[in-house]
Tab-separated table of C-alpha atoms in Angstrom:
chain	number	residue	atom	x	y	z
A	11	MET	CA	150.518	80.305	127.891
A	12	LYS	CA	148.208	81.859	131.194
A	13	LYS	CA	150.085	85.263	130.436
A	14	ILE	CA	149.063	85.316	126.745
A	15	PHE	CA	145.707	84.713	127.835
A	16	VAL	CA	145.346	87.542	130.259
A	17	LEU	CA	147.057	89.526	127.772
A	18	LEU	CA	144.442	88.961	125.212
A	19	LEU	CA	141.897	89.374	127.751
A	20	ILE	CA	143.221	92.943	128.633
A	21	SER	CA	143.389	93.678	125.025
A	22	GLY	CA	139.955	93.366	124.743
A	23	LEU	CA	139.018	95.184	127.766
A	24	VAL	CA	141.059	97.779	126.550
A	25	SER	CA	140.089	97.871	122.766
A	26	PRO	CA	138.242	101.244	121.880
A	27	ALA	CA	134.632	101.234	122.536
A	28	PHE	CA	133.365	102.898	120.092
A	29	CYS	CA	133.565	100.739	117.109
A	30	GLN	CA	129.943	100.148	116.527
A	31	ASP	CA	130.545	101.519	113.074
A	32	ASP	CA	133.414	98.680	112.330
A	33	LEU	CA	130.589	96.096	113.584
A	34	MET	CA	128.172	97.640	110.845
A	35	ASP	CA	130.722	97.438	108.148
A	36	LEU	CA	131.012	93.663	109.057
A	37	LEU	CA	127.408	93.385	108.226
A	38	GLU	CA	127.423	95.380	104.989
A	39	ASP	CA	128.257	92.175	102.916
A	40	ASP	CA	124.751	90.295	103.924
A	41	ALA	CA	122.309	92.562	101.889
A	42	PRO	CA	120.062	90.563	99.758
A	43	LYS	CA	121.583	90.738	96.393
A	44	ASN	CA	118.655	89.919	93.613
A	45	GLU	CA	116.027	92.051	94.652
A	46	ARG	CA	112.506	91.746	93.149
A	47	VAL	CA	110.881	95.016	92.021
A	48	THR	CA	107.766	95.185	93.138
A	49	SER	CA	104.617	97.570	92.749
A	50	THR	CA	105.037	98.593	89.090
A	51	PHE	CA	101.456	99.593	88.754
A	52	LYS	CA	99.282	100.512	91.508
A	53	SER	CA	96.133	98.284	89.968
A	54	THR	CA	95.733	95.268	87.539
A	55	ARG	CA	94.370	98.143	84.943
A	56	LEU	CA	96.447	100.905	83.872
A	57	ILE	CA	93.408	102.676	82.459
A	58	ASN	CA	91.305	100.914	80.137
A	59	GLY	CA	93.953	98.133	79.426
A	60	HIS	CA	95.746	95.458	81.885
A	61	THR	CA	98.973	96.049	83.243
A	62	THR	CA	101.636	93.227	84.281
A	63	GLU	CA	100.262	93.288	87.917
A	64	THR	CA	98.393	90.423	89.038
A	65	ARG	CA	96.617	89.802	92.566
A	66	THR	CA	98.363	87.190	94.386
A	67	GLN	CA	97.159	83.712	95.284
A	68	GLY	CA	93.814	83.696	97.152
A	69	VAL	CA	92.921	87.389	96.702
A	70	LEU	CA	89.293	88.099	95.005
A	71	GLU	CA	88.959	91.355	93.366
A	72	PHE	CA	85.567	93.211	92.543
A	73	ILE	CA	86.420	95.782	89.789
A	74	ILE	CA	83.649	98.235	88.643
A	75	GLY	CA	84.508	100.155	85.214
A	76	HIS	CA	82.012	102.765	84.496
A	77	ARG	CA	82.580	105.198	81.472
A	78	PHE	CA	79.829	107.993	81.200
A	79	GLY	CA	78.761	109.750	77.916
A	80	ARG	CA	80.881	112.229	75.960
A	81	LEU	CA	82.086	115.494	77.531
A	82	ASN	CA	80.950	117.740	74.309
A	83	GLU	CA	77.340	116.222	74.636
A	84	GLY	CA	76.869	119.611	76.523
A	85	GLY	CA	74.902	120.897	79.247
A	86	GLU	CA	71.370	119.021	78.581
A	87	ASN	CA	73.276	115.664	79.133
A	88	LEU	CA	75.489	116.886	82.265
A	89	TRP	CA	78.182	116.572	79.967
A	90	GLY	CA	77.818	113.241	79.375
A	91	LEU	CA	76.895	112.141	82.994
A	92	ASP	CA	73.376	111.271	82.073
A	93	PHE	CA	74.548	108.007	80.367
A	94	ALA	CA	77.113	105.446	81.576
A	95	GLN	CA	78.427	102.174	80.258
A	96	ILE	CA	79.379	99.647	82.858
A	97	ARG	CA	81.533	96.472	83.324
A	98	LEU	CA	81.175	94.312	86.536
A	99	GLY	CA	84.352	92.086	86.910
A	100	LEU	CA	85.334	89.420	89.387
A	101	GLU	CA	88.946	88.697	89.305
A	102	TYR	CA	91.139	85.798	91.232
A	103	GLY	CA	94.592	85.112	91.895
A	104	VAL	CA	94.716	81.092	91.348
A	105	SER	CA	98.533	81.644	92.049
A	106	ASP	CA	100.748	84.924	92.534
A	107	ASN	CA	101.510	84.819	88.834
A	108	LEU	CA	98.106	83.417	87.492
A	109	ASN	CA	95.025	85.603	87.388
A	110	ILE	CA	91.599	84.410	85.824
A	111	GLY	CA	88.619	86.643	85.849
A	112	ILE	CA	85.120	86.957	84.436
A	113	GLY	CA	83.411	90.332	83.468
A	114	ARG	CA	80.168	91.623	81.841
A	115	SER	CA	79.739	94.733	80.000
A	116	GLY	CA	76.486	96.456	78.976
A	117	VAL	CA	77.814	97.214	75.408
A	118	ASP	CA	76.530	94.527	73.233
A	119	LYS	CA	75.598	92.774	76.387
A	120	THR	CA	79.060	91.422	76.458
A	121	PHE	CA	80.673	88.479	78.614
A	122	ASP	CA	84.224	87.922	78.874
A	123	LEU	CA	86.600	85.555	80.368
A	124	PHE	CA	90.136	86.090	81.048
A	125	ALA	CA	93.171	84.601	81.998
A	126	LYS	CA	96.638	86.708	82.849
A	127	TYR	CA	99.986	84.723	83.471
A	128	LYS	CA	102.980	86.720	84.559
A	129	PHE	CA	105.832	84.625	83.528
A	130	LEU	CA	108.859	87.235	84.289
A	131	ARG	CA	109.341	89.604	87.268
A	132	GLN	CA	111.364	92.609	87.157
A	133	SER	CA	114.410	92.289	89.823
A	134	THR	CA	117.983	93.537	89.872
A	135	SER	CA	119.095	91.165	87.191
A	136	VAL	CA	115.838	91.099	85.189
A	137	PRO	CA	115.127	94.090	83.151
A	138	VAL	CA	111.280	93.859	82.808
A	139	SER	CA	108.591	92.146	84.204
A	140	ALA	CA	105.914	90.463	81.557
A	141	ALA	CA	102.726	88.673	81.091
A	142	LEU	CA	100.579	86.871	78.748
A	143	PHE	CA	97.035	87.672	78.709
A	144	VAL	CA	94.470	85.901	76.582
A	145	SER	CA	90.649	87.011	76.918
A	146	GLY	CA	87.430	85.606	75.006
A	147	ALA	CA	84.362	87.911	74.782
A	148	ARG	CA	81.042	86.969	73.532
A	149	ARG	CA	78.650	89.753	72.956
A	150	ALA	CA	75.007	88.176	73.998
A	151	ASP	CA	72.587	90.906	72.609
A	152	SER	CA	69.434	89.552	70.703
A	153	ALA	CA	70.052	92.515	68.703
A	154	PHE	CA	72.784	91.070	66.902
A	155	GLU	CA	71.240	88.224	65.383
A	156	ASN	CA	68.486	90.288	64.113
A	157	LEU	CA	70.821	92.872	62.612
A	158	LEU	CA	72.524	90.454	60.414
A	159	GLU	CA	69.195	88.572	59.736
A	160	GLY	CA	68.377	91.930	58.703
A	161	GLN	CA	71.062	92.215	56.098
A	162	GLY	CA	70.538	88.779	54.831
A	163	ILE	CA	73.343	87.131	56.668
A	164	PRO	CA	72.854	83.976	57.956
A	165	PHE	CA	73.355	83.890	61.418
A	166	GLU	CA	75.828	81.546	63.501
A	167	GLY	CA	76.441	81.740	67.073
A	168	LYS	CA	80.238	81.929	67.010
A	169	TYR	CA	80.180	85.214	65.320
A	170	ARG	CA	79.218	86.892	68.655
A	171	ASN	CA	82.882	86.036	69.724
A	172	ALA	CA	86.260	87.677	69.540
A	173	TYR	CA	89.549	86.949	71.162
A	174	THR	CA	92.369	88.888	72.389
A	175	TYR	CA	95.846	87.905	72.533
A	176	GLN	CA	98.456	90.392	74.427
A	177	LEU	CA	102.032	90.133	75.644
A	178	LEU	CA	102.597	92.868	78.411
A	179	ILE	CA	105.837	94.233	78.841
A	180	ALA	CA	106.615	96.710	81.687
A	181	ARG	CA	109.471	98.320	83.217
A	182	LYS	CA	109.515	100.041	86.551
A	183	ILE	CA	112.269	102.635	85.411
A	184	THR	CA	112.214	104.471	88.889
A	185	SER	CA	110.123	104.287	91.674
A	186	ALA	CA	108.101	107.142	90.601
A	187	LEU	CA	107.965	106.007	86.612
A	188	SER	CA	107.111	103.000	84.927
A	189	LEU	CA	106.351	102.320	81.216
A	190	GLN	CA	104.484	99.310	79.270
A	191	VAL	CA	103.942	98.425	76.034
A	192	VAL	CA	101.569	95.429	74.782
A	193	PRO	CA	101.394	94.165	71.495
A	194	THR	CA	98.051	92.718	70.866
A	195	ILE	CA	95.934	90.756	68.558
A	196	ILE	CA	92.171	90.918	68.522
A	197	HIS	CA	90.469	88.005	66.427
A	198	ARG	CA	86.998	88.793	65.581
A	199	ASN	CA	84.930	85.939	64.281
A	200	TYR	CA	82.647	88.815	62.665
A	201	VAL	CA	83.413	92.079	61.297
A	202	ALA	CA	80.695	94.371	59.670
A	203	THR	CA	82.821	95.709	56.695
A	204	SER	CA	85.967	94.407	54.689
A	205	THR	CA	87.829	97.475	55.885
A	206	GLU	CA	87.756	95.892	59.150
A	207	PRO	CA	90.478	93.143	59.479
A	208	ASN	CA	89.343	89.830	61.385
A	209	ASP	CA	92.481	89.922	63.026
A	210	LEU	CA	93.504	93.292	64.375
A	211	LEU	CA	96.976	94.239	65.430
A	212	ALA	CA	97.520	97.011	67.819
A	213	LEU	CA	100.175	98.227	69.871
A	214	GLY	CA	99.453	99.633	73.513
A	215	LEU	CA	101.629	101.971	75.076
A	216	GLY	CA	101.305	103.454	78.147
A	217	GLY	CA	102.891	104.302	81.803
A	218	ARG	CA	102.333	106.160	85.132
A	219	TYR	CA	104.112	108.681	87.133
A	220	LYS	CA	103.750	108.797	90.805
A	221	ILE	CA	103.311	112.117	92.336
A	222	THR	CA	102.924	111.290	96.111
A	223	ASN	CA	103.046	107.659	97.586
A	224	ARG	CA	99.008	107.393	97.012
A	225	VAL	CA	98.418	109.207	93.985
A	226	THR	CA	99.925	108.358	90.049
A	227	ILE	CA	99.181	109.930	87.053
A	228	ASN	CA	98.395	107.251	84.015
A	229	ALA	CA	98.312	107.666	80.260
A	230	GLU	CA	97.682	105.148	77.849
A	231	TYR	CA	97.365	105.089	73.976
A	232	ILE	CA	96.412	101.877	71.720
A	233	PRO	CA	97.274	102.557	68.173
A	234	THR	CA	96.092	99.806	66.027
A	235	LEU	CA	98.049	98.991	63.072
A	236	ASN	CA	95.732	97.609	60.357
A	237	GLN	CA	92.435	99.271	60.936
A	238	GLU	CA	91.588	100.740	57.466
A	239	ASN	CA	87.922	101.773	58.712
A	240	ASP	CA	88.207	105.239	59.292
A	241	ASN	CA	85.355	105.310	61.747
A	242	PHE	CA	87.371	103.812	64.381
A	243	LYS	CA	89.935	105.587	66.239
A	244	ASN	CA	92.793	104.756	68.540
A	245	ALA	CA	92.099	104.813	72.367
A	246	ILE	CA	93.731	107.567	73.967
A	247	ALA	CA	93.209	107.919	77.874
A	248	ILE	CA	94.633	110.050	80.698
A	249	GLY	CA	93.647	109.322	84.330
A	250	ILE	CA	94.856	109.150	88.167
A	251	ASP	CA	94.998	106.578	90.673
A	252	LEU	CA	93.857	107.331	94.004
A	253	GLU	CA	94.905	104.460	96.646
A	254	THR	CA	93.389	104.048	100.126
A	255	GLY	CA	94.261	100.942	101.403
A	256	GLY	CA	92.112	98.143	99.932
A	257	HIS	CA	90.986	100.444	97.442
A	258	VAL	CA	92.374	102.008	94.357
A	259	PHE	CA	90.130	104.457	92.483
A	260	GLN	CA	91.105	105.187	88.995
A	261	LEU	CA	89.557	108.371	87.355
A	262	HIS	CA	90.219	108.773	83.748
A	263	LEU	CA	89.202	110.717	80.582
A	264	THR	CA	89.319	108.835	77.182
A	265	ASN	CA	87.689	108.491	74.121
A	266	ALA	CA	86.912	104.947	74.591
A	267	GLN	CA	83.429	104.197	76.109
A	268	ARG	CA	83.726	100.271	75.774
A	269	LEU	CA	85.341	98.173	78.752
A	270	GLN	CA	86.585	94.967	76.831
A	271	GLU	CA	89.286	94.839	74.682
A	272	ARG	CA	87.540	94.238	71.954
A	273	GLY	CA	85.697	97.278	72.267
A	274	PHE	CA	88.178	99.762	73.251
A	275	ILE	CA	90.884	98.652	71.327
A	276	GLY	CA	89.038	98.152	67.882
A	277	GLU	CA	85.445	99.816	68.369
A	278	THR	CA	86.296	103.295	69.605
A	279	THR	CA	84.542	105.767	67.470
A	280	GLY	CA	85.097	108.879	69.515
A	281	ASN	CA	87.682	111.579	68.429
A	282	PHE	CA	89.445	112.411	71.295
A	283	PHE	CA	90.692	115.960	70.179
A	284	ASP	CA	87.106	117.220	68.805
A	285	GLY	CA	86.324	116.498	72.368
A	286	ASP	CA	84.292	112.836	72.252
A	287	ILE	CA	85.870	112.528	75.720
A	288	HIS	CA	84.286	109.824	78.254
A	289	PHE	CA	84.856	110.792	81.784
A	290	GLY	CA	85.200	107.235	83.593
A	291	PHE	CA	86.185	105.498	86.570
A	292	ASN	CA	87.546	102.073	87.875
A	293	VAL	CA	86.846	101.223	91.321
A	294	SER	CA	88.221	97.869	92.558
A	295	ARG	CA	88.070	96.183	96.399
A	296	VAL	CA	89.948	92.962	97.071
A	297	PHE	CA	88.943	90.469	99.320
A	298	ASN	CA	91.117	88.105	100.796
A	299	VAL	CA	89.422	84.730	100.541
A	300	ALA	CA	91.980	82.196	100.813
A	301	VAL	CA	94.631	83.909	102.686
A	302	LYS	CA	98.139	82.084	102.099
A	303	GLN	CA	100.243	82.000	105.228
A	304	ASN	CA	103.178	84.419	104.125
A	305	ILE	CA	104.278	84.115	107.797
A	306	ARG	CA	106.109	81.027	108.593
A	307	ARG	CA	106.326	80.479	112.455
B	23	MET	CA	153.047	91.153	118.487
B	24	LEU	CA	150.185	93.384	118.862
B	25	ILE	CA	148.514	92.185	115.648
B	26	PRO	CA	147.427	88.755	116.733
B	27	LEU	CA	146.325	90.450	119.706
B	28	ILE	CA	143.949	92.724	118.253
B	29	SER	CA	142.719	90.215	116.111
B	30	TYR	CA	141.436	88.329	118.869
B	31	SER	CA	138.144	89.388	119.620
B	32	GLN	CA	134.824	88.426	121.181
B	33	LYS	CA	132.652	89.433	118.434
B	34	PHE	CA	129.928	87.058	117.229
B	35	LYS	CA	127.581	87.376	114.021
B	36	SER	CA	124.254	86.252	114.003
B	37	ASP	CA	123.497	83.108	111.473
B	38	SER	CA	119.754	82.853	112.495
B	39	SER	CA	117.224	86.007	113.362
B	40	TYR	CA	113.897	86.272	113.688
B	41	VAL	CA	112.070	89.973	113.919
B	42	ARG	CA	108.254	90.238	114.356
B	43	PHE	CA	106.053	93.006	114.395
B	44	PHE	CA	102.747	93.388	115.973
B	45	SER	CA	100.172	95.845	115.690
B	46	GLU	CA	97.072	95.659	117.822
B	47	ALA	CA	93.966	97.457	116.837
B	48	PRO	CA	90.358	97.135	117.310
B	49	LEU	CA	89.533	96.315	113.766
B	50	GLU	CA	92.474	94.080	112.731
B	51	ASN	CA	95.732	92.880	114.676
B	52	ILE	CA	98.387	93.273	112.018
B	53	GLU	CA	101.786	90.947	112.057
B	54	ALA	CA	104.603	90.623	109.927
B	55	VAL	CA	107.916	88.833	110.265
B	56	ASN	CA	111.473	88.847	108.833
B	57	SER	CA	113.890	86.371	109.014
B	58	LYS	CA	116.663	88.349	106.987
B	59	ALA	CA	117.845	90.507	109.662
B	60	VAL	CA	121.701	90.814	110.770
B	61	SER	CA	123.502	91.315	113.861
B	62	ILE	CA	127.021	91.727	115.565
B	63	ILE	CA	127.481	91.531	119.467
B	64	ASP	CA	130.940	92.610	120.858
B	65	LEU	CA	131.133	90.507	123.934
B	66	SER	CA	134.402	92.644	125.154
B	67	ASN	CA	132.855	95.838	125.095
B	68	GLY	CA	129.233	95.339	125.068
B	69	ASN	CA	128.544	97.043	121.475
B	70	PHE	CA	125.499	95.563	119.520
B	71	VAL	CA	124.341	96.413	116.396
B	72	PHE	CA	121.680	94.834	114.225
B	73	SER	CA	120.178	95.567	110.883
B	74	ILE	CA	116.515	94.894	109.560
B	75	PRO	CA	116.227	94.881	105.841
B	76	VAL	CA	112.900	96.262	105.978
B	77	ASN	CA	111.411	95.229	102.737
B	78	GLN	CA	111.895	91.284	103.863
B	79	PHE	CA	108.765	91.690	106.497
B	80	HIS	CA	106.086	89.171	105.204
B	81	PHE	CA	102.585	89.695	106.151
B	82	ASP	CA	99.517	87.378	105.703
B	83	LYS	CA	98.072	89.871	103.211
B	84	SER	CA	100.071	90.534	100.232
B	85	LEU	CA	98.417	93.944	99.411
B	86	MET	CA	99.105	95.213	103.098
B	87	GLU	CA	103.071	93.988	102.589
B	88	GLU	CA	102.792	96.337	99.434
B	89	HIS	CA	101.221	99.276	101.557
B	90	PHE	CA	103.676	98.769	103.863
B	91	ASN	CA	106.496	98.861	101.675
B	92	GLU	CA	105.201	101.819	99.390
B	93	ASN	CA	103.382	103.871	101.649
B	94	TYR	CA	104.554	103.490	105.067
B	95	LEU	CA	107.927	102.425	105.485
B	96	GLU	CA	108.881	103.833	101.836
B	97	THR	CA	111.502	100.923	101.683
B	98	GLU	CA	112.913	102.055	98.434
B	99	LYS	CA	113.820	105.126	100.078
B	100	TYR	CA	114.916	103.766	103.411
B	101	PRO	CA	115.723	100.150	103.011
B	102	LYS	CA	117.121	99.327	106.171
B	103	ALA	CA	116.376	99.753	109.771
B	104	ILE	CA	119.630	100.041	111.939
B	105	PHE	CA	120.053	99.975	115.896
B	106	LYS	CA	123.440	101.065	116.798
B	107	GLY	CA	124.376	100.776	120.625
B	108	SER	CA	125.940	98.965	123.477
B	109	PHE	CA	124.405	96.959	126.333
B	110	LYS	CA	124.892	96.882	129.891
B	111	PRO	CA	126.216	95.203	132.245
B	112	SER	CA	129.056	94.352	129.930
B	113	SER	CA	130.561	91.624	132.197
B	114	LEU	CA	128.681	88.179	131.513
B	115	VAL	CA	128.315	85.159	132.868
B	116	ASP	CA	127.088	81.987	131.368
B	117	GLY	CA	123.541	81.245	131.091
B	118	ALA	CA	120.737	83.834	130.800
B	119	GLN	CA	120.564	87.320	131.885
B	120	THR	CA	118.958	90.590	131.431
B	121	VAL	CA	120.489	93.294	129.615
B	122	THR	CA	119.599	96.786	128.702
B	123	ALA	CA	120.924	98.121	125.267
B	124	SER	CA	120.760	101.599	124.815
B	125	GLY	CA	121.664	103.382	121.437
B	126	ASP	CA	120.371	104.812	118.558
B	127	PHE	CA	117.349	103.271	116.390
B	128	ASN	CA	117.287	104.275	112.761
B	129	ILE	CA	113.694	103.771	111.077
B	130	HIS	CA	112.188	105.439	108.018
B	131	GLY	CA	115.354	107.767	108.141
B	132	GLN	CA	114.687	108.890	111.502
B	133	THR	CA	117.203	108.259	114.418
B	134	ARG	CA	115.752	108.247	117.984
B	135	PRO	CA	117.449	107.022	120.964
B	136	VAL	CA	116.042	104.177	122.671
B	137	ASN	CA	116.447	101.670	125.631
B	138	ILE	CA	115.641	97.755	124.470
B	139	GLU	CA	115.755	95.640	127.617
B	140	GLY	CA	116.286	92.031	126.808
B	141	THR	CA	117.855	88.594	127.831
B	142	LEU	CA	121.195	87.536	126.578
B	143	THR	CA	122.357	83.830	126.856
B	144	LYS	CA	125.501	82.927	126.706
B	145	SER	CA	127.397	79.487	126.237
B	146	ASP	CA	130.493	78.385	125.244
B	147	ASN	CA	130.593	79.247	121.671
B	148	GLN	CA	127.114	80.379	121.246
B	149	VAL	CA	124.820	83.632	122.149
B	150	LEU	CA	121.181	84.141	122.255
B	151	VAL	CA	119.647	87.458	122.194
B	152	LYS	CA	115.834	87.992	122.552
B	153	ALA	CA	114.196	91.236	123.265
B	154	THR	CA	110.609	92.726	123.310
B	155	PHE	CA	109.985	96.695	123.142
B	156	THR	CA	107.585	99.136	121.800
B	157	ILE	CA	108.120	101.895	119.198
B	158	LYS	CA	105.861	104.992	118.440
B	159	ILE	CA	105.248	105.105	114.762
B	160	VAL	CA	104.834	108.717	114.976
B	161	GLU	CA	108.383	109.131	116.134
B	162	TYR	CA	109.761	107.864	112.942
B	163	LYS	CA	107.685	110.207	111.008
B	164	ILE	CA	105.551	107.076	109.398
B	165	LYS	CA	102.363	108.695	108.421
B	166	ILE	CA	99.165	107.115	108.518
B	167	PRO	CA	96.335	108.738	106.992
B	168	LYS	CA	93.306	108.937	109.243
B	169	ALA	CA	90.748	107.400	106.820
B	170	VAL	CA	92.561	103.800	106.096
B	171	PHE	CA	91.189	100.471	105.583
B	172	TYR	CA	93.985	99.159	107.729
B	173	ASN	CA	93.788	100.160	111.184
B	174	ILE	CA	96.856	100.427	112.591
B	175	ALA	CA	98.088	101.138	116.258
B	176	GLU	CA	99.953	104.047	117.348
B	177	GLU	CA	102.262	101.802	118.984
B	178	VAL	CA	103.394	98.482	117.612
B	179	GLU	CA	105.168	95.737	119.323
B	180	VAL	CA	108.475	94.447	118.083
B	181	THR	CA	110.502	91.319	118.877
B	182	VAL	CA	113.872	90.378	118.043
B	183	TYR	CA	115.725	87.210	118.339
B	184	PHE	CA	119.372	86.714	117.364
B	185	GLU	CA	121.504	83.394	117.315
B	186	TYR	CA	125.072	83.964	117.070
B	187	LYS	CA	128.248	82.186	116.313
B	188	GLU	CA	131.698	83.697	117.164
B	189	LEU	CA	133.272	85.337	114.311
């Protein structure tokens, strides 16, 4: 018995010392199998619309959306830069999947509230990420009441409200390319003419292509499906995202000047191909107000 | 006769691990931990390897974690950090002893020779390894732009800890 033990020891000693790769082979099986896909988009906004991205629990984001006037206004108005519409927003990660936000846009003095719930995350076994988005917007301008009264329409407070429901579905196809489709319903309590449906249907289409780790090109097109008023155009936008740590700068060109779903999906009047294009940007800054302890010690 | 002899080994495989890195900078200290690393150690010849799935590092700030994966370590392209080497002295006694592992560390697709000093504790059927060392991120071509929000040190301290069971 002792002899065998000695033999065993010797065999251990003389066994080749260059078998680190064999050891590596023994480790290969341990790779995590079902990995989540992250960073489908750099921001919670594609350009005008939302993405499936959510801020994680305890993260507060301050987001400023800015759309200048039209490029084809010419040099006198500095190609639209003399005028701007702005939306100020605050958004918060209630959980990693649930975000809520408030915002206020200059157009029609509109306040909005939204909730976005990401119920599906793309992973090795799940092909897409998906989120539900619900928002309510209320135009608070006094001019609206006067406008209706002037037309002999008895004003009701509910006419100020519109509601948006979206299903956002996105897939990160490669590390560079992500695409998204967004079936949308916007319910407007008041519309100006009978050619504008109270329940407006639209299908948002968009994507991003990553040029470098910190720069992406984005495009977004939101055709409406039952809009009969020719004055209203489908929102088109192209842009770039520049990420610098805690900030993402989004610069874009779009025919939509309004910054709330009801506005840019349902009330865009610019014809992109006639040069009714607005330069705009979104700037966001995140704050970790209630840091979740990801690190378990 | 030889087959049973060869199959006898002194290979130990980790069943528990902890990897931490720590970057100390004036603006902000950055720390991340990873419990998914795996390692094998062969006491018969001193061979020692470990593999760290880099995208399993967890940070307190989720956005920092995203940037770590997307921008700095590019973990889709370079999913693992791997050390392959051997330690000395290879003759071990029961109890704790200081050992030095020499080998190649591959991080972010770049391989650099490193010497890691650590403590190896051996008992009847268990081995523990703990080591703390620094790596210079520039050596692994991890690019940190000058104007970043996070102030990241040029050297980060890495701690690895493995508990092994005989294989």
